[in-house]
């Protein structure tokens, strides 16, 4: 099973700042990695798939990069609605599809 | 508009059974693979099971294999998760989720999710 680790666990930033979130896989997942945003009481939202492609309707302040074992989600300028938990997820080695433990982006 | 609405979550004793439902609108369950993903209290997301848009094959996480069964009813456009021999560690919010692209479970990303239904396993 592929283990995904995310860092940092919590990121405290102010609106307008840049957020950089990291996801590392225990072995190569090629480019088969997605990022999700999850707010309390809401359904998770697909942001990025195949490491760098924005899902339909996702603002261009969200971008993804990386391949192999190291991936990054960048939010170029945080909006108030971006404060949430972000998960990475791989689909290269399955079952099971695995998620990282999440990075919480909260307001500084 | 795509909508996924889960139901069936409840409080159940260890060893008990529950059947979760996910009513789908906005597309037919034959055109995309469907999945169940759960989130235990204070924990992250865990993929539980997936079913092809063709109805077969089906896939399970090792933690639920042999205890849970995923299925769907085409006439009702509804996804199900039959959960037997429930354990305390099955306590979670259960989400149904549509595979982003295509009928194969291998598509592996989830672009539409329901709001979840809560399952609590406790004596």
mmCIF file of C-alpha atoms in Angstrom:
data_model
loop_
_atom_site.group_PDB
_atom_site.id
_atom_site.type_symbol
_atom_site.label_atom_id
_atom_site.label_comp_id
_atom_site.label_asym_id
_atom_site.label_seq_id
_atom_site.Cartn_x
_atom_site.Cartn_y
_atom_site.Cartn_z
ATOM 1 C CA UNK A 1 0.000 0.000 0.000
ATOM 2 C CA UNK A 2 1.239 3.453 -0.927
ATOM 3 C CA UNK A 3 1.621 5.721 2.093
ATOM 4 C CA UNK A 4 1.258 9.449 1.518
ATOM 5 C CA UNK A 5 2.683 11.928 4.015
ATOM 6 C CA UNK A 6 1.762 15.592 4.025
ATOM 7 C CA UNK A 7 3.576 18.554 5.464
ATOM 8 C CA UNK A 8 3.130 20.675 7.344
ATOM 9 C CA UNK A 9 0.269 19.331 9.418
ATOM 10 C CA UNK A 10 -0.976 22.881 9.951
ATOM 11 C CA UNK A 11 -0.212 26.029 8.013
ATOM 12 C CA UNK A 12 -1.192 29.343 9.611
ATOM 13 C CA UNK A 13 -1.392 32.143 7.080
ATOM 14 C CA UNK A 14 -3.220 35.399 6.418
ATOM 15 C CA UNK A 15 -5.532 36.140 3.499
ATOM 16 C CA UNK A 16 -3.488 37.219 0.494
ATOM 17 C CA UNK A 17 -0.485 35.110 1.432
ATOM 18 C CA UNK A 18 0.882 32.242 -0.621
ATOM 19 C CA UNK A 19 0.343 28.679 0.641
ATOM 20 C CA UNK A 20 2.666 25.829 -0.282
ATOM 21 C CA UNK A 21 1.584 22.318 0.723
ATOM 22 C CA UNK A 22 3.685 19.203 0.283
ATOM 23 C CA UNK A 23 2.765 15.553 -0.321
ATOM 24 C CA UNK A 24 5.305 12.743 -0.431
ATOM 25 C CA UNK A 25 4.621 9.155 -1.542
ATOM 26 C CA UNK A 26 6.330 6.053 -0.136
ATOM 27 C CA UNK A 27 7.086 4.991 -3.710
ATOM 28 C CA UNK A 28 6.596 6.523 -7.120
ATOM 29 C CA UNK A 29 3.011 7.215 -8.126
ATOM 30 C CA UNK A 30 4.086 8.733 -11.455
ATOM 31 C CA UNK A 31 1.789 11.720 -12.028
ATOM 32 C CA UNK A 32 -1.332 9.993 -10.663
ATOM 33 C CA UNK A 33 -1.991 12.293 -7.751
ATOM 34 C CA UNK A 34 -4.943 14.478 -6.844
ATOM 35 C CA UNK A 35 -5.592 17.225 -4.309
ATOM 36 C CA UNK A 36 -8.870 17.830 -2.486
ATOM 37 C CA UNK A 37 -10.204 20.635 -0.318
ATOM 38 C CA UNK A 38 -12.414 19.667 2.614
ATOM 39 C CA UNK A 39 -14.348 22.007 4.864
ATOM 40 C CA UNK A 40 -16.182 20.873 8.038
ATOM 41 C CA UNK A 41 -19.670 19.626 7.300
ATOM 42 C CA UNK A 42 -19.164 19.789 3.551
ATOM 43 C CA UNK A 43 -18.338 17.338 0.812
ATOM 44 C CA UNK A 44 -14.691 17.172 -0.251
ATOM 45 C CA UNK A 45 -13.891 19.023 -3.473
ATOM 46 C CA UNK A 46 -11.543 17.820 -6.194
ATOM 47 C CA UNK A 47 -9.060 20.600 -6.992
ATOM 48 C CA UNK A 48 -6.207 19.043 -8.957
ATOM 49 C CA UNK A 49 -5.863 15.721 -10.788
ATOM 50 C CA UNK A 50 -2.916 14.050 -12.483
ATOM 51 C CA UNK A 51 -0.637 16.241 -10.358
ATOM 52 C CA UNK A 52 -1.113 19.478 -12.263
ATOM 53 C CA UNK A 53 -4.516 19.700 -13.973
ATOM 54 C CA UNK A 54 -7.170 21.852 -12.385
ATOM 55 C CA UNK A 55 -10.593 20.257 -12.084
ATOM 56 C CA UNK A 56 -13.458 22.096 -13.813
ATOM 57 C CA UNK A 57 -14.447 25.283 -12.050
ATOM 58 C CA UNK A 58 -11.353 25.472 -9.823
ATOM 59 C CA UNK A 59 -9.854 28.978 -9.675
ATOM 60 C CA UNK A 60 -6.421 29.451 -11.210
ATOM 61 C CA UNK A 61 -4.907 30.514 -7.880
ATOM 62 C CA UNK A 62 -4.699 26.749 -7.202
ATOM 63 C CA UNK A 63 -1.853 24.953 -8.947
ATOM 64 C CA UNK A 64 -0.216 21.568 -8.589
ATOM 65 C CA UNK A 65 3.200 20.270 -9.500
ATOM 66 C CA UNK A 66 5.459 17.275 -9.047
ATOM 67 C CA UNK A 67 5.882 13.702 -10.161
ATOM 68 C CA UNK A 68 7.216 10.448 -8.799
ATOM 69 C CA UNK A 69 7.242 10.827 -5.031
ATOM 70 C CA UNK A 70 7.156 14.587 -4.371
ATOM 71 C CA UNK A 71 4.230 16.855 -5.059
ATOM 72 C CA UNK A 72 3.185 20.395 -4.216
ATOM 73 C CA UNK A 73 -0.105 22.248 -4.068
ATOM 74 C CA UNK A 74 0.251 26.008 -4.247
ATOM 75 C CA UNK A 75 -2.418 28.574 -3.511
ATOM 76 C CA UNK A 76 -1.019 31.785 -4.923
ATOM 77 C CA UNK A 77 -3.033 34.231 -2.813
ATOM 78 C CA UNK A 78 -5.307 32.915 -0.082
ATOM 79 C CA UNK A 79 -8.949 33.924 -0.191
ATOM 80 C CA UNK A 80 -11.112 33.686 2.971
ATOM 81 C CA UNK A 81 -12.909 30.640 1.524
ATOM 82 C CA UNK A 82 -9.617 28.738 1.080
ATOM 83 C CA UNK A 83 -9.121 28.038 4.781
ATOM 84 C CA UNK A 84 -9.773 24.304 4.970
ATOM 85 C CA UNK A 85 -8.069 20.911 5.134
ATOM 86 C CA UNK A 86 -6.278 19.728 2.001
ATOM 87 C CA UNK A 87 -5.690 16.069 1.170
ATOM 88 C CA UNK A 88 -3.548 14.452 -1.490
ATOM 89 C CA UNK A 89 -4.613 11.088 -2.967
ATOM 90 C CA UNK A 90 -2.947 8.624 -5.332
ATOM 91 C CA UNK A 91 -4.442 6.274 -7.907
ATOM 92 C CA UNK A 92 -1.306 4.672 -9.328
ATOM 93 C CA UNK A 93 -1.152 1.612 -7.061
ATOM 94 C CA UNK A 94 -4.581 0.355 -6.079
ATOM 95 C CA UNK A 95 -6.579 -1.027 -4.452
ATOM 96 C CA UNK A 96 -6.592 0.756 -2.205
ATOM 97 C CA UNK A 97 -6.613 4.342 -3.364
ATOM 98 C CA UNK A 98 -4.859 6.129 -0.509
ATOM 99 C CA UNK A 99 -5.073 9.608 0.930
ATOM 100 C CA UNK A 100 -2.565 11.610 2.906
ATOM 101 C CA UNK A 101 -3.365 12.655 6.497
ATOM 102 C CA UNK A 102 -4.164 16.216 5.422
ATOM 103 C CA UNK A 103 -2.798 19.728 5.891
ATOM 104 C CA UNK A 104 -4.981 22.219 7.713
ATOM 105 C CA UNK A 105 -4.697 25.766 6.408
ATOM 106 C CA UNK A 106 -5.961 28.096 9.085
ATOM 107 C CA UNK A 107 -6.133 31.824 9.589
ATOM 108 C CA UNK A 108 -3.149 33.383 11.326
ATOM 109 C CA UNK B 1 -26.849 19.193 -11.759
ATOM 110 C CA UNK B 2 -25.121 16.237 -10.132
ATOM 111 C CA UNK B 3 -26.403 15.331 -6.672
ATOM 112 C CA UNK B 4 -25.448 12.472 -4.380
ATOM 113 C CA UNK B 5 -27.538 11.999 -1.252
ATOM 114 C CA UNK B 6 -26.519 9.394 1.304
ATOM 115 C CA UNK B 7 -28.801 7.858 3.898
ATOM 116 C CA UNK B 8 -28.952 4.894 6.238
ATOM 117 C CA UNK B 9 -26.352 5.872 8.805
ATOM 118 C CA UNK B 10 -27.240 4.961 12.371
ATOM 119 C CA UNK B 11 -26.040 3.874 15.779
ATOM 120 C CA UNK B 12 -25.379 0.115 15.809
ATOM 121 C CA UNK B 13 -23.791 -2.366 18.185
ATOM 122 C CA UNK B 14 -20.583 -4.224 17.334
ATOM 123 C CA UNK B 15 -21.381 -7.234 15.166
ATOM 124 C CA UNK B 16 -24.448 -5.554 13.726
ATOM 125 C CA UNK B 17 -25.358 -4.653 10.158
ATOM 126 C CA UNK B 18 -26.391 -1.552 8.236
ATOM 127 C CA UNK B 19 -27.146 -0.745 4.628
ATOM 128 C CA UNK B 20 -26.171 2.678 3.347
ATOM 129 C CA UNK B 21 -27.811 4.181 0.274
ATOM 130 C CA UNK B 22 -26.683 6.919 -2.083
ATOM 131 C CA UNK B 23 -29.369 8.364 -4.354
ATOM 132 C CA UNK B 24 -27.839 9.733 -7.530
ATOM 133 C CA UNK B 25 -29.240 12.404 -9.827
ATOM 134 C CA UNK B 26 -27.719 14.266 -12.751
ATOM 135 C CA UNK B 27 -26.141 11.175 -14.318
ATOM 136 C CA UNK B 28 -26.772 7.434 -14.413
ATOM 137 C CA UNK B 29 -24.725 5.013 -12.334
ATOM 138 C CA UNK B 30 -23.991 2.990 -15.484
ATOM 139 C CA UNK B 31 -21.872 5.787 -16.939
ATOM 140 C CA UNK B 32 -19.355 6.251 -14.137
ATOM 141 C CA UNK B 33 -17.705 4.126 -11.488
ATOM 142 C CA UNK B 34 -18.916 4.852 -7.964
ATOM 143 C CA UNK B 35 -17.176 4.618 -4.620
ATOM 144 C CA UNK B 36 -17.576 4.811 -0.873
ATOM 145 C CA UNK B 37 -15.050 6.832 1.134
ATOM 146 C CA UNK B 38 -15.152 7.253 4.909
ATOM 147 C CA UNK B 39 -13.767 9.588 7.527
ATOM 148 C CA UNK B 40 -13.398 8.384 11.089
ATOM 149 C CA UNK B 41 -13.670 10.987 13.879
ATOM 150 C CA UNK B 42 -10.594 13.206 13.891
ATOM 151 C CA UNK B 43 -9.030 11.257 11.040
ATOM 152 C CA UNK B 44 -8.450 11.659 7.330
ATOM 153 C CA UNK B 45 -10.208 10.157 4.341
ATOM 154 C CA UNK B 46 -10.145 6.421 3.644
ATOM 155 C CA UNK B 47 -11.333 4.795 0.415
ATOM 156 C CA UNK B 48 -13.598 1.851 1.249
ATOM 157 C CA UNK B 49 -14.973 0.354 -1.958
ATOM 158 C CA UNK B 50 -15.610 0.951 -5.649
ATOM 159 C CA UNK B 51 -17.884 -0.482 -8.333
ATOM 160 C CA UNK B 52 -17.529 -0.264 -12.087
ATOM 161 C CA UNK B 53 -20.148 1.507 -14.154
ATOM 162 C CA UNK B 54 -20.804 -1.934 -15.621
ATOM 163 C CA UNK B 55 -21.615 -3.255 -12.143
ATOM 164 C CA UNK B 56 -18.620 -5.525 -12.124
ATOM 165 C CA UNK B 57 -15.873 -5.666 -11.023
ATOM 166 C CA UNK B 58 -16.001 -4.423 -7.462
ATOM 167 C CA UNK B 59 -13.089 -3.566 -5.184
ATOM 168 C CA UNK B 60 -12.595 -3.237 -1.440
ATOM 169 C CA UNK B 61 -10.101 -1.993 1.082
ATOM 170 C CA UNK B 62 -8.574 -4.844 3.082
ATOM 171 C CA UNK B 63 -10.116 -3.407 6.262
ATOM 172 C CA UNK B 64 -13.653 -4.162 5.001
ATOM 173 C CA UNK B 65 -13.151 -7.050 2.585
ATOM 174 C CA UNK B 66 -15.489 -9.929 3.364
ATOM 175 C CA UNK B 67 -17.704 -7.760 5.573
ATOM 176 C CA UNK B 68 -18.919 -4.983 3.231
ATOM 177 C CA UNK B 69 -20.616 -5.345 -0.155
ATOM 178 C CA UNK B 70 -21.037 -2.563 -2.696
ATOM 179 C CA UNK B 71 -23.885 -2.735 -5.198
ATOM 180 C CA UNK B 72 -26.225 -0.568 -7.185
ATOM 181 C CA UNK B 73 -29.801 -0.568 -8.448
ATOM 182 C CA UNK B 74 -29.951 0.808 -11.974
ATOM 183 C CA UNK B 75 -33.725 1.258 -11.906
ATOM 184 C CA UNK B 76 -33.405 3.474 -8.814
ATOM 185 C CA UNK B 77 -30.073 5.030 -9.855
ATOM 186 C CA UNK B 78 -28.867 4.298 -6.337
ATOM 187 C CA UNK B 79 -25.610 3.009 -4.869
ATOM 188 C CA UNK B 80 -25.538 0.825 -1.762
ATOM 189 C CA UNK B 81 -23.073 -0.353 0.836
ATOM 190 C CA UNK B 82 -24.122 -3.383 2.865
ATOM 191 C CA UNK B 83 -22.069 -3.433 6.052
ATOM 192 C CA UNK B 84 -22.004 -6.613 8.149
ATOM 193 C CA UNK B 85 -20.014 -7.647 11.222
ATOM 194 C CA UNK B 86 -19.505 -4.005 12.106
ATOM 195 C CA UNK B 87 -16.598 -3.054 14.370
ATOM 196 C CA UNK B 88 -15.957 0.008 16.491
ATOM 197 C CA UNK B 89 -13.293 1.070 14.013
ATOM 198 C CA UNK B 90 -15.956 1.318 11.294
ATOM 199 C CA UNK B 91 -17.340 4.379 13.076
ATOM 200 C CA UNK B 92 -17.129 7.178 10.509
ATOM 201 C CA UNK B 93 -18.926 9.491 8.160
ATOM 202 C CA UNK B 94 -19.466 7.574 4.933
ATOM 203 C CA UNK B 95 -19.439 9.472 1.657
ATOM 204 C CA UNK B 96 -20.429 8.213 -1.756
ATOM 205 C CA UNK B 97 -18.289 9.637 -4.521
ATOM 206 C CA UNK B 98 -18.372 9.538 -8.293
ATOM 207 C CA UNK B 99 -15.250 8.621 -10.211
ATOM 208 C CA UNK B 100 -14.061 11.663 -12.175
ATOM 209 C CA UNK B 101 -13.688 10.000 -15.553
ATOM 210 C CA UNK B 102 -15.251 6.883 -16.993
ATOM 211 C CA UNK B 103 -16.790 3.594 -15.955
ATOM 212 C CA UNK B 104 -13.639 2.022 -14.574
ATOM 213 C CA UNK B 105 -12.847 2.142 -10.871
ATOM 214 C CA UNK B 106 -9.216 2.652 -11.896
ATOM 215 C CA UNK B 107 -10.164 6.212 -12.848
ATOM 216 C CA UNK B 108 -9.500 6.712 -9.199
ATOM 217 C CA UNK B 109 -10.239 10.404 -8.619
ATOM 218 C CA UNK B 110 -13.510 11.565 -7.100
ATOM 219 C CA UNK B 111 -15.180 14.685 -8.433
ATOM 220 C CA UNK B 112 -18.670 14.618 -6.933
ATOM 221 C CA UNK B 113 -19.376 13.694 -3.343
ATOM 222 C CA UNK B 114 -22.411 13.540 -1.129
ATOM 223 C CA UNK B 115 -22.679 15.224 2.246
ATOM 224 C CA UNK B 116 -22.120 11.946 4.055
ATOM 225 C CA UNK B 117 -24.041 9.761 6.473
ATOM 226 C CA UNK B 118 -22.812 9.013 9.991
ATOM 227 C CA UNK B 119 -22.279 5.473 11.235
ATOM 228 C CA UNK B 120 -21.536 4.904 14.903
ATOM 229 C CA UNK B 121 -20.598 1.426 16.128
ATOM 230 C CA UNK B 122 -20.712 1.198 19.884
ATOM 231 C CA UNK B 123 -22.157 -0.861 22.692
#
